[in-house]
Coordinates of C-alpha atoms and ligand atoms in Angstrom, one line a residue:
X305 CA -0.7 -21.4 7.7
X306 CA 2.8 -20.4 6.8
X307 CA 4.8 -17.8 8.7
X308 CA 4.6 -14.1 8.1
X309 CA 5.3 -13.0 4.6
X310 CA 6.6 -9.6 5.3
X311 CA 8.2 -7.5 2.6
X312 CA 11.7 -8.5 3.6
X313 CA 10.8 -12.2 2.9
X314 CA 10.3 -11.5 -0.8
X315 CA 13.1 -9.0 -1.2
X316 CA 15.7 -11.4 -2.3
X317 CA 13.5 -13.2 -4.8
X318 CA 13.4 -12.2 -8.4
X319 CA 11.0 -9.4 -8.8
X320 CA 9.7 -11.1 -11.9
X321 CA 9.7 -14.7 -10.9
X322 CA 6.7 -17.0 -10.5
X323 CA 5.9 -17.3 -6.8
X324 CA 2.7 -19.3 -7.2
X325 CA 3.9 -21.9 -4.7
X326 CA 4.5 -19.4 -2.0
X327 CA 2.0 -19.9 0.8
X328 CA 0.2 -16.6 1.7
X329 CA -0.7 -15.4 5.1
X330 CA -4.4 -15.5 6.0
X331 CA -5.8 -12.1 5.8
X332 CA -8.9 -9.9 6.1
X333 CA -9.3 -7.8 3.0
X334 CA -11.1 -4.6 4.0
X335 CA -12.5 -2.8 1.0
X336 CA -13.6 0.9 1.4
X337 CA -15.7 1.8 -1.6
X338 CA -17.1 -1.8 -2.0
X339 CA -20.3 -0.5 -3.7
X340 CA -18.4 1.6 -6.3
X341 CA -17.5 1.2 -9.9
X342 CA -13.8 0.2 -9.6
X343 CA -14.7 -2.5 -7.1
X344 CA -17.2 -4.1 -9.4
X345 CA -15.2 -3.8 -12.6
X346 CA -11.8 -4.7 -11.4
X347 CA -11.4 -5.7 -7.7
X348 CA -13.9 -8.5 -7.4
X349 CA -13.0 -10.1 -10.7
X350 CA -9.3 -10.0 -9.7
X351 CA -9.9 -11.5 -6.3
X352 CA -12.1 -14.2 -7.8
X353 CA -9.6 -15.1 -10.5
X354 CA -6.8 -15.4 -7.9
X355 CA -9.1 -17.6 -5.9
X356 CA -9.8 -19.9 -8.9
X357 CA -6.0 -20.0 -9.5
X358 CA -5.4 -20.9 -5.9
X359 CA -3.4 -17.7 -5.4
X360 CA -5.5 -16.4 -2.5
X361 CA -4.5 -17.3 1.1
X362 CA -5.9 -20.6 2.3
X363 CA -8.1 -18.6 4.7
X364 CA -9.4 -15.0 4.0
X365 CA -12.4 -12.9 4.4
X366 CA -13.5 -9.8 2.5
X367 CA -15.2 -7.0 4.4
X368 CA -16.9 -4.6 2.0
X369 CA -17.7 -1.0 3.2
X370 CA -19.9 1.8 1.9
X371 CA -22.6 4.1 3.1
X372 CA -25.4 2.0 1.6
X373 CA -27.5 0.0 4.0
X374 CA -26.8 -3.4 2.5
X375 CA -27.0 -6.9 4.1
X376 CA -24.3 -9.6 3.5
X377 CA -26.8 -11.2 1.1
X378 CA -27.3 -8.0 -1.0
X379 CA -23.5 -7.5 -1.1
X380 CA -22.9 -11.1 -2.2
X381 CA -25.5 -10.8 -4.9
X382 CA -23.7 -7.6 -6.0
X383 CA -20.3 -9.3 -6.1
X384 CA -21.8 -12.3 -8.0
X385 CA -23.3 -9.9 -10.6
X386 CA -20.0 -8.1 -11.1
X387 CA -18.3 -11.4 -11.7
X388 CA -20.9 -12.5 -14.2
X389 CA -20.3 -9.2 -16.1
X390 CA -16.6 -8.5 -15.6
X391 CA -14.7 -11.7 -14.9
X392 CA -12.6 -13.0 -17.8
X393 CA -13.0 -16.5 -16.4
X394 CA -15.9 -18.9 -16.4
X395 CA -18.3 -18.4 -13.5
X396 CA -20.0 -21.7 -14.1
X397 CA -18.4 -23.5 -11.2
X398 CA -21.2 -22.9 -8.7
X399 CA -19.3 -24.7 -5.9
X400 CA -16.3 -22.3 -6.2
X401 CA -18.6 -19.3 -6.6
X402 CA -20.5 -20.2 -3.4
X403 CA -17.2 -20.8 -1.5
X404 CA -16.0 -17.3 -2.6
X405 CA -19.2 -15.5 -1.8
X406 CA -19.4 -17.1 1.6
X407 CA -16.4 -15.1 2.8
X408 CA -17.8 -11.8 1.5
X409 CA -19.3 -9.7 4.2
X410 CA -20.7 -6.1 4.2
X411 CA -20.7 -3.4 6.9
X412 CA -22.1 0.1 6.4
X413 CA -19.8 2.9 7.3
X414 CA -19.6 6.6 6.6
X415 CA -15.9 7.1 6.5
X416 CA -16.2 10.4 8.3
X417 CA -18.0 8.8 11.2
X418 CA -15.3 8.1 13.8
X419 CA -17.5 5.9 15.9
X420 CA -18.3 3.7 12.9
X421 CA -14.7 2.5 13.0
X422 CA -15.2 1.0 16.5
X423 CA -18.0 -1.1 15.1
X424 CA -15.9 -2.1 12.2
X425 CA -13.1 -3.2 14.5
X426 CA -15.7 -5.4 16.3
X427 CA -16.8 -6.9 13.0
X428 CA -13.3 -7.6 11.9
X429 CA -12.2 -9.1 15.2
X430 CA -15.3 -11.4 15.2
X431 CA -14.5 -12.5 11.7
X432 CA -10.9 -13.2 12.6
X433 CA -11.9 -15.2 15.6
X434 CA -14.5 -17.2 13.8
X435 CA -12.2 -18.0 10.9
X436 CA -9.0 -18.3 12.9
X437 CA -7.4 -15.5 10.8
X438 CA -4.4 -13.9 12.5
X439 CA -4.7 -10.1 12.6
X440 CA -3.3 -9.5 9.1
X441 CA -5.3 -6.7 7.5
X442 CA -5.1 -5.4 4.0
X443 CA -7.0 -2.1 3.7
X444 CA -8.0 -1.2 0.1
X445 CA -9.1 2.5 -0.4
X446 CA -11.2 2.4 -3.5
X447 CA -12.8 5.8 -2.7
X448 CA -12.4 9.4 -3.8
X449 CA -9.0 10.7 -2.8
X450 CA -10.5 13.4 -0.5
X451 CA -11.2 10.5 2.0
X452 CA -7.8 9.0 2.2
X453 CA -6.7 11.3 5.0
X454 CA -9.8 10.8 7.1
X455 CA -9.8 7.0 6.6
X456 CA -6.2 6.4 7.4
X457 CA -6.3 8.6 10.6
X458 CA -9.5 6.8 11.7
X459 CA -7.8 3.4 11.1
X460 CA -5.0 4.5 13.3
X461 CA -7.1 6.1 16.1
X462 CA -9.7 3.2 16.3
X463 CA -7.0 0.6 16.8
X464 CA -7.8 -1.1 13.5
X465 CA -4.2 -0.6 12.4
X466 CA -2.6 -1.7 15.6
X467 CA -3.0 -5.5 15.2
X468 CA -0.7 -8.3 16.2
X469 CA -0.2 -9.2 12.5
X470 CA 0.8 -7.0 9.6
X471 CA -1.2 -4.2 8.0
X472 CA -1.0 -2.9 4.5
X473 CA -2.7 -0.1 2.6
X474 CA -3.6 -0.1 -1.1
X475 CA -4.5 3.3 -2.5
X476 CA -5.8 4.3 -5.8
X477 CA -4.8 7.1 -8.1
X478 CA -4.9 10.1 -8.2
X479 CA -2.2 10.7 -5.6
X480 CA -2.5 14.4 -5.3
X481 CA -3.4 17.1 -7.8
X482 CA 0.0 18.7 -8.0
X483 CA 3.4 18.5 -6.2
X484 CA 2.3 20.4 -3.1
X485 CA -1.0 18.5 -2.6
X486 CA 0.8 15.1 -3.1
X487 CA 3.4 16.1 -0.5
X488 CA 0.7 17.1 2.0
X489 CA -1.2 13.8 1.3
X490 CA 1.9 11.7 1.8
X491 CA 2.7 13.5 5.0
X492 CA -0.7 12.6 6.4
X493 CA -0.5 9.0 5.2
X494 CA 2.8 8.5 6.8
X495 CA 1.3 9.4 10.2
X496 CA -0.7 6.2 10.0
X497 CA 1.3 3.8 7.7
X498 CA 5.0 3.3 7.1
X499 CA 6.2 3.6 3.5
X500 CA 6.8 -0.1 3.3
X501 CA 3.1 -0.7 4.2
X502 CA 1.8 1.6 1.5
X503 CA 1.0 0.1 -1.9
X504 CA 0.2 2.9 -4.4
X505 CA -1.6 1.4 -7.4
X506 CA -0.6 2.4 -10.9
X507 CA -2.4 -0.2 -12.9
X508 CA 0.0 0.2 -15.8
X509 CA 2.6 -1.4 -13.6
X510 CA 0.4 -4.4 -13.4
X511 CA 0.2 -4.9 -17.1
X512 CA 2.2 -8.1 -17.9
X513 CA 4.2 -6.4 -20.7
X514 CA 5.2 -3.6 -18.5
X515 CA 6.4 -6.1 -15.9
X516 CA 8.3 -7.8 -18.7
X517 CA 10.2 -4.7 -19.8
X518 CA 13.2 -5.3 -17.6
X519 CA 13.4 -9.0 -18.7
X520 CA 13.4 -8.0 -22.4
X521 CA 16.7 -6.3 -21.9
X522 CA 18.3 -8.4 -19.1
X523 CA 17.3 -11.8 -20.4
X524 CA 18.3 -11.2 -24.0
X525 CA 22.0 -10.6 -24.5
X526 CA 21.2 -9.3 -28.0
X527 CA 19.2 -6.4 -26.6
X528 CA 21.4 -6.0 -23.5
X529 CA 24.3 -5.3 -25.8
X530 CA 22.3 -2.7 -27.7
X531 CA 20.4 -1.0 -24.9
X532 CA 22.1 2.3 -24.8
X533 CA 22.7 5.6 -26.6
X534 CA 25.3 3.9 -28.7
X535 CA 22.7 2.0 -30.7
X536 CA 19.3 3.5 -29.8
X537 CA 18.2 6.7 -31.5
X538 CA 14.9 7.4 -29.7
X539 CA 12.2 5.7 -27.7
X540 CA 8.5 6.4 -28.2
X541 CA 5.7 5.6 -25.7
X542 CA 2.1 5.9 -26.8
X543 CA -1.1 5.4 -24.8
X544 CA -3.9 6.3 -27.1
X545 CA -7.6 5.8 -26.4
X546 CA -10.7 5.9 -28.5
X547 CA -13.0 6.7 -25.6
X548 CA -13.9 10.3 -24.7
X549 CA -14.5 11.7 -21.3
X550 CA -17.4 9.3 -20.7
X551 CA -19.2 9.8 -17.4
X552 CA -16.2 11.3 -15.6
X553 CA -16.6 14.9 -16.7
X554 CA -16.3 16.4 -13.2
X555 CA -13.1 14.5 -12.5
X556 CA -11.5 14.7 -16.0
X557 CA -12.2 18.4 -16.7
X558 CA -10.1 19.2 -13.5
X559 CA -7.4 16.7 -14.3
X560 CA -6.6 16.5 -18.0
X561 CA -4.3 14.0 -19.7
X562 CA -1.3 15.5 -18.0
X563 CA -2.5 14.4 -14.5
X564 CA -4.7 11.5 -15.6
X565 CA -2.1 9.7 -17.7
X566 CA 1.3 11.4 -18.0
X567 CA 2.2 12.0 -14.3
X568 CA 1.6 8.4 -13.5
X569 CA 1.2 5.8 -16.2
X570 CA 3.4 7.3 -18.9
X571 CA 6.3 8.3 -16.6
X572 CA 6.1 4.8 -14.9
X573 CA 6.4 3.2 -18.4
X574 CA 9.3 5.5 -19.1
X575 CA 11.0 4.5 -15.8
X576 CA 10.5 0.8 -16.5
X577 CA 11.9 1.1 -20.0
X578 CA 14.9 3.2 -19.1
X579 CA 16.1 1.7 -15.8
X580 CA 19.2 -0.5 -15.7
X581 CA 19.3 -3.4 -13.4
X582 CA 22.0 -5.7 -12.1
X583 CA 21.3 -9.3 -12.9
X584 CA 20.2 -10.2 -9.3
X585 CA 17.4 -7.6 -9.0
X586 CA 15.4 -7.1 -5.9
X587 CA 12.5 -4.9 -4.9
X588 CA 14.9 -2.3 -3.6
X589 CA 17.0 -2.4 -6.8
X590 CA 14.0 -1.9 -9.1
X591 CA 12.7 1.0 -7.1
X592 CA 16.2 2.6 -6.7
X593 CA 16.8 2.3 -10.4
X594 CA 13.4 3.9 -11.3
X595 CA 14.2 6.7 -8.9
X596 CA 17.6 7.1 -10.6
X597 CA 15.9 7.5 -14.0
X598 CA 13.6 10.2 -12.6
X599 CA 16.5 12.0 -10.9
X600 CA 18.2 12.1 -14.3
X601 CA 15.4 13.6 -16.2
X602 CA 16.3 17.0 -17.5
X603 CA 14.0 19.4 -15.6
X604 CA 11.7 21.5 -17.7
X605 CA 11.7 25.2 -16.9
X606 CA 8.3 26.8 -17.5
X607 CA 9.6 28.6 -20.6
X608 CA 10.9 25.3 -22.1
X609 CA 7.4 23.8 -22.0
X610 CA 6.3 25.4 -25.2
X611 CA 9.1 23.8 -27.2
X612 CA 9.0 20.3 -25.6
X613 CA 5.3 19.8 -24.9
X614 CA 2.2 19.7 -27.1
X615 CA -1.2 19.9 -25.7
X616 CA -4.5 19.3 -27.5
X617 CA -8.2 19.0 -27.2
X618 CA -10.4 16.9 -29.4
X619 CA -12.9 18.3 -31.8
X620 CA -15.8 16.3 -33.2
X621 CA -15.0 13.6 -35.7
X622 CA -15.5 9.9 -36.2
X623 CA -14.4 6.8 -34.2
X624 CA -14.7 3.5 -36.1
X625 CA -17.1 5.2 -38.6
X626 CA -19.4 6.6 -35.9
X627 CA -19.8 10.4 -35.4
X628 CA -18.7 11.7 -32.0
X629 CA -18.9 15.1 -30.4
X630 CA -16.0 17.4 -29.6
X631 CA -14.8 17.7 -26.0
X632 CA -16.7 20.9 -25.3
X633 CA -19.9 19.4 -26.5
X634 CA -19.6 16.5 -24.0
X635 CA -22.1 16.6 -21.1
X636 CA -21.0 18.7 -18.1
X637 CA -17.9 20.1 -19.8
X638 CA -17.5 23.9 -19.5
X639 CA -17.8 25.8 -22.8
X640 CA -14.7 27.7 -21.9
X641 CA -12.7 24.6 -20.9
X642 CA -9.0 24.6 -22.0
X643 CA -8.5 21.2 -20.5
X644 CA -5.9 19.0 -22.2
X645 CA -7.3 15.7 -23.7
X646 CA -4.0 15.1 -25.5
X647 CA -0.4 15.6 -24.4
X648 CA 2.9 14.7 -26.0
X649 CA 6.3 15.6 -24.8
X650 CA 10.0 15.2 -25.5
X651 CA 11.8 13.9 -22.3
X652 CA 15.5 13.8 -22.0
X653 CA 17.4 11.6 -19.6
X654 CA 20.8 13.0 -18.7
X655 CA 22.8 9.9 -17.7
X656 CA 25.6 8.1 -19.5
X657 CA 23.2 5.5 -21.0
X658 CA 20.6 7.7 -22.4
X659 CA 22.1 11.1 -23.0
X660 CA 21.3 12.2 -26.6
X661 CA 18.3 9.7 -26.9
X662 CA 15.0 11.5 -26.8
X663 CA 12.1 9.7 -25.2
X664 CA 8.8 10.9 -26.7
X665 CA 5.6 10.3 -24.9
X666 CA 2.0 10.9 -26.1
X667 CA -1.5 10.1 -24.8
X668 CA -4.9 11.2 -25.7
X669 CA -8.6 10.5 -25.6
X670 CA -10.7 10.0 -28.8
X671 CA -7.8 9.0 -30.9
X672 CA -7.8 6.7 -33.9
X673 CA -7.0 3.5 -32.0
X674 CA -6.8 2.1 -28.5
X675 CA -3.2 1.1 -28.0
X676 CA -0.4 1.2 -25.5
X677 CA 2.9 0.7 -27.2
X678 CA 6.6 1.3 -26.6
X679 CA 8.9 1.5 -29.6
X680 CA 12.6 1.4 -29.4
X681 CA 14.1 2.8 -32.6
X682 CA 17.7 1.7 -33.3
X683 CA 20.2 3.9 -35.0
X684 CA 20.6 3.3 -38.7
X685 CA 24.2 4.0 -39.9
X686 CA 23.9 1.5 -42.8
X687 CA 22.1 3.9 -45.1
X688 CA 25.4 5.6 -45.8
X689 CA 26.8 2.2 -47.2
X690 CA 24.2 2.2 -50.0
X691 CA 25.3 4.1 -53.0
X692 CA 22.0 3.6 -54.6
X693 CA 19.7 5.4 -52.2
X694 CA 16.6 3.5 -53.4
X695 CA 18.3 0.5 -51.7
X696 CA 18.2 2.3 -48.3
X697 CA 17.3 0.4 -45.2
X698 CA 14.6 1.1 -42.6
X699 CA 15.7 1.5 -39.0
X700 CA 15.4 -1.6 -36.8
X701 CA 12.5 -1.2 -34.4
X702 CA 11.6 -3.2 -31.3
X703 CA 7.8 -2.6 -30.8
X704 CA 6.4 -3.7 -27.5
X705 CA 2.6 -4.0 -27.5
X706 CA 1.5 -3.5 -23.9
X707 CA -2.3 -3.5 -24.5
X708 CA -4.9 -4.4 -25.6
X709 CA -2.6 -7.0 -27.3
X710 CA 0.5 -8.2 -25.5
X711 CA 3.5 -9.0 -27.7
X712 CA 6.6 -7.9 -29.5
X713 CA 7.5 -7.2 -33.0
X714 CA 11.1 -6.8 -34.2
X715 CA 11.4 -5.0 -37.5
X716 CA 14.5 -5.9 -39.6
X717 CA 15.5 -5.5 -43.2
X718 CA 15.3 -8.4 -45.7
X719 CA 15.6 -8.8 -49.5
X720 CA 12.3 -9.6 -51.1
X721 CA 12.8 -12.0 -54.1
X722 CA 9.2 -11.2 -55.2
X723 CA 10.2 -7.5 -55.6
X724 CA 13.4 -7.6 -57.5
X725 CA 15.4 -8.6 -54.4
X726 CA 14.9 -5.1 -53.0
X727 CA 15.5 -4.6 -49.3
X728 CA 12.2 -4.2 -47.4
X729 CA 11.4 -4.1 -43.7
X730 CA 9.9 -7.3 -42.4
X731 CA 8.6 -8.0 -38.9
X732 CA 9.2 -10.9 -36.5
X733 CA 6.2 -11.1 -34.3
X734 CA 5.3 -12.7 -31.0
X735 CA 1.9 -12.3 -29.5
X736 CA 0.6 -13.8 -26.2
X737 CA -2.6 -15.7 -26.0
X738 CA -4.8 -13.0 -24.7
X739 CA -7.3 -15.2 -22.9
X740 CA -4.7 -16.5 -20.5
X741 CA -3.0 -13.2 -19.8
X742 CA -3.9 -12.1 -16.3
X743 CA -5.4 -8.7 -15.7
X744 CA -3.3 -6.0 -14.1
X745 CA -5.3 -6.0 -11.0
X746 CA -4.8 -9.7 -10.5
X747 CA -1.1 -9.4 -10.6
X748 CA -1.1 -6.4 -8.3
X749 CA -3.4 -7.7 -5.7
X750 CA -1.4 -11.0 -5.6
X751 CA 1.7 -8.9 -5.0
X752 CA 0.1 -6.9 -2.3
X753 CA -1.2 -10.1 -0.6
X754 CA 2.3 -11.6 -0.6
X755 CA 3.9 -8.3 0.5
X756 CA 5.8 -7.5 -2.7
X757 CA 5.7 -3.8 -3.5
X758 CA 8.0 -4.0 -6.6
X759 CA 5.2 -3.0 -9.0
X760 CA 3.7 -0.3 -6.9
X761 CA 4.8 3.3 -7.0
X762 CA 7.2 4.3 -4.2
X763 CA 6.6 7.8 -2.8
X764 CA 9.9 9.0 -4.2
X765 CA 8.9 8.0 -7.7
X766 CA 5.5 9.8 -7.3
X767 CA 7.2 12.9 -5.9
X768 CA 9.8 13.1 -8.7
X769 CA 7.1 12.6 -11.3
X770 CA 5.1 15.5 -9.9
X771 CA 8.3 17.6 -9.8
X772 CA 8.9 17.0 -13.5
X773 CA 5.3 17.6 -14.4
X774 CA 4.8 20.7 -12.2
X775 CA 6.2 23.3 -14.7
X776 CA 3.9 21.8 -17.4
X777 CA 0.9 22.2 -15.1
X778 CA 1.8 25.8 -14.5
X779 CA 2.4 26.5 -18.2
X780 CA -1.0 25.0 -19.0
X781 CA -2.7 27.0 -16.3
X782 CA -1.1 30.2 -17.5
X783 CA -2.0 29.4 -21.1
X784 CA 1.7 29.7 -22.1
X785 CA 1.3 27.3 -25.0
X786 CA -1.2 26.7 -27.7
X787 CA -4.1 24.3 -27.2
X788 CA -4.2 22.5 -30.5
X789 CA -7.5 21.1 -31.7
X790 CA -7.4 17.6 -33.2
X791 CA -10.1 15.7 -35.0
X792 CA -11.6 12.8 -33.0
X793 CA -10.4 9.7 -34.7
X794 CA -7.0 11.1 -35.6
X795 CA -3.7 10.4 -33.9
X796 CA -3.6 13.9 -32.3
X797 CA -2.6 17.4 -33.5
X798 CA -0.1 17.9 -36.2
X799 CA 2.1 19.7 -33.7
X800 CA 2.8 16.4 -32.1
X801 CA 4.3 15.1 -35.4
X802 CA 6.4 18.2 -35.7
X803 CA 7.8 17.6 -32.3
X804 CA 9.6 14.5 -33.7
X805 CA 10.1 15.8 -37.2
X806 CA 12.3 18.6 -35.9
X807 CA 14.6 15.9 -34.4
X808 CA 14.5 13.9 -37.7
X809 CA 12.1 11.2 -36.4
X810 CA 8.5 10.2 -36.8
X811 CA 5.9 8.4 -34.6
X812 CA 5.9 4.7 -35.2
Ligands
LIG1370 N1 -13.5 3.5 -11.7 C1 -12.4 3.4 -12.4 O1 -12.3 2.8 -13.5 C2 -11.1 3.9 -11.7 C3 -11.2 4.4 -10.5 N2 -10.0 4.8 -9.9 C4 -10.0 5.4 -8.5 O2 -10.7 4.5 -7.6 C5 -11.4 5.2 -6.6 C6 -12.8 4.8 -6.6 O3 -13.4 5.1 -7.8 P1 -14.8 4.6 -8.3 O4 -15.1 3.2 -7.8 O5 -14.9 4.8 -9.7 O6 -15.8 5.6 -7.5 P2 -17.4 5.4 -7.3 O7 -17.9 6.8 -7.2 O8 -18.0 4.5 -8.2 O9 -17.5 4.8 -5.8 C7 -17.2 5.5 -4.7 C8 -17.3 4.6 -3.5 O10 -17.0 5.3 -2.3 C9 -18.1 5.1 -1.4 N3 -18.3 6.4 -0.6 C10 -18.4 7.6 -1.0 N4 -18.6 8.5 0.0 C11 -18.5 7.7 1.1 C12 -18.5 8.0 2.5 N5 -18.7 9.2 3.0 N6 -18.4 7.0 3.4 C13 -18.2 5.7 2.9 N7 -18.1 5.4 1.6 C14 -18.3 6.4 0.7 C15 -19.3 4.8 -2.2 O11 -20.2 4.0 -1.4 P3 -21.7 4.5 -1.1 O12 -22.2 5.2 -2.2 O13 -22.4 3.2 -0.7 O14 -21.4 5.3 0.1 C16 -18.7 4.0 -3.3 O15 -18.5 2.6 -2.9 C17 -11.1 6.7 -6.9 O16 -10.0 7.1 -6.2 C18 -10.8 6.7 -8.4 O17 -10.0 7.8 -8.8 C19 -8.8 4.7 -10.5 C20 -8.7 4.1 -11.7 C21 -9.9 3.7 -12.5
LIG1371 O1 -6.0 5.4 -15.2 C1 -6.7 5.6 -16.2 O2 -6.5 4.7 -17.2 C2 -7.4 4.5 -18.2 C3 -6.8 3.7 -19.3 O3 -6.4 2.5 -18.9 P1 -6.2 1.3 -19.8 O4 -5.7 0.2 -19.0 O5 -7.5 1.0 -20.5 O6 -5.2 1.7 -20.9 C4 -8.0 5.9 -18.7 O7 -9.1 5.6 -19.6 C5 -8.4 6.7 -17.5 O8 -8.8 8.0 -18.0 C6 -7.4 6.8 -16.5 O9 -7.9 7.4 -15.3

């Protein structure tokens, strides 16, 4: 096995480079919430795909935890089933499958039971001894956020966290419910883990096209030259979904689009789009630059929210031709709910690069299409050159398709000989082969295994995001702005279009 791959070992490598050849430290992957939904849909498939790609350490073991009284055998059958359903890769190689399942073990633990952690320590130490794994432990908390505090303090007190090797902690969203609760949670976390050991997952940061954003600018002189308020008129970030609240009513009705999507995923995409990096970027640079973006956001006062933010809630309608009920008719949603299922906002960055360039963000459930897209709209001074206004040009647009498709499209103007040589917008397209695109969780787990936190959210980013969002939460709670209804299957309320129209733009 190679030497320790501590965060400092990767800090000088390109944050975006391919490190496939790097040898990873042997590790015990300790999964809290191993019987849950996220584990089966995302975590096992990601680990297995990494294993098939030889991106797992040479020696590793997985210890799954939950309250259920499962044997190793039951757990392995559960993991296998989840791979059959959710892995994007073939599961026909029975030799590889057996090899993978052999290292999956299960131990039952109620996370509130202090004594249970002593037993867990024994289980892990025995595994480590048997498989000659040094005491490197990666703890993944795929459980409800209410347990984060109790788990991390029990990890500390039981000695599970005081190993001779390294320890890392991966935690899922949501990180807090508002600014105060996030600060309290972070304070508790930091009693058991150092910031450099904490990997806060935002799965949008694992999407290949989000990881590519910085490269689009820095690896293309043509965009590098244009990437500022001199040439860009506005930036639009959309994350629309066709699904409704599904089986998560109790979570979502307390959370809304503002906490579920805006505070984390949309602001992370905004940071990744707006940050400026020197050529030799490192983990520290990326995170510093993202923080700089957040520090430059014009803060919203509660009274500004009404003119910069639109909130909506879906009514009944149709999705892909099928009728769907409105939000308040969804099972377990309160009749009186004023929860936001749609949010759009105008965000202003007050620095020398972006001042005067509005960033518009929008996200919603039960919209017309499932798409995550970032559009950079360039200024269009040419129109004034055309005396005949029917010969006007369209703005150049760089459209970055994040998901479900990954690709770019650049809209330029061109004469169409089939239409009297009139100028028309045409698109230059690139789209990745979807089958080979790794899943976000694969990229993120690989980074955590090799100790690279670049694409995880640093506490400062999380805190600054909550700070920006906090006045919006309060304005929503106090009902200071309208709750616009929108038809399921539409692109949200009309007020979201007006937000751009008043600045002379439209959603792309
Ligand atoms: N599912 C998803 O798509 C997403 C989930 N997340 C986040 O991931 C986390 C997990 O979500 P999800 O998998 O959906 O949740 P589930 O409710 O499906 O699973 C919860 C897990 O926690 C375990 N658990 C609950 N109580 C205890 C306890 N007292 N002691 C030990 N284990 C316990 C359960 O095991 P058992 O029942 O055996 O005790 C189960 O394995 C949450 O923070 C969620 O917000 C984030 C993004 C997407
Ligand atoms: O974190 C979340 O993300 C999903 C959308 O993720 P995507 O990768 O499918 O775009 C969203 O449905 C969910 O409500 C939210 O918690």
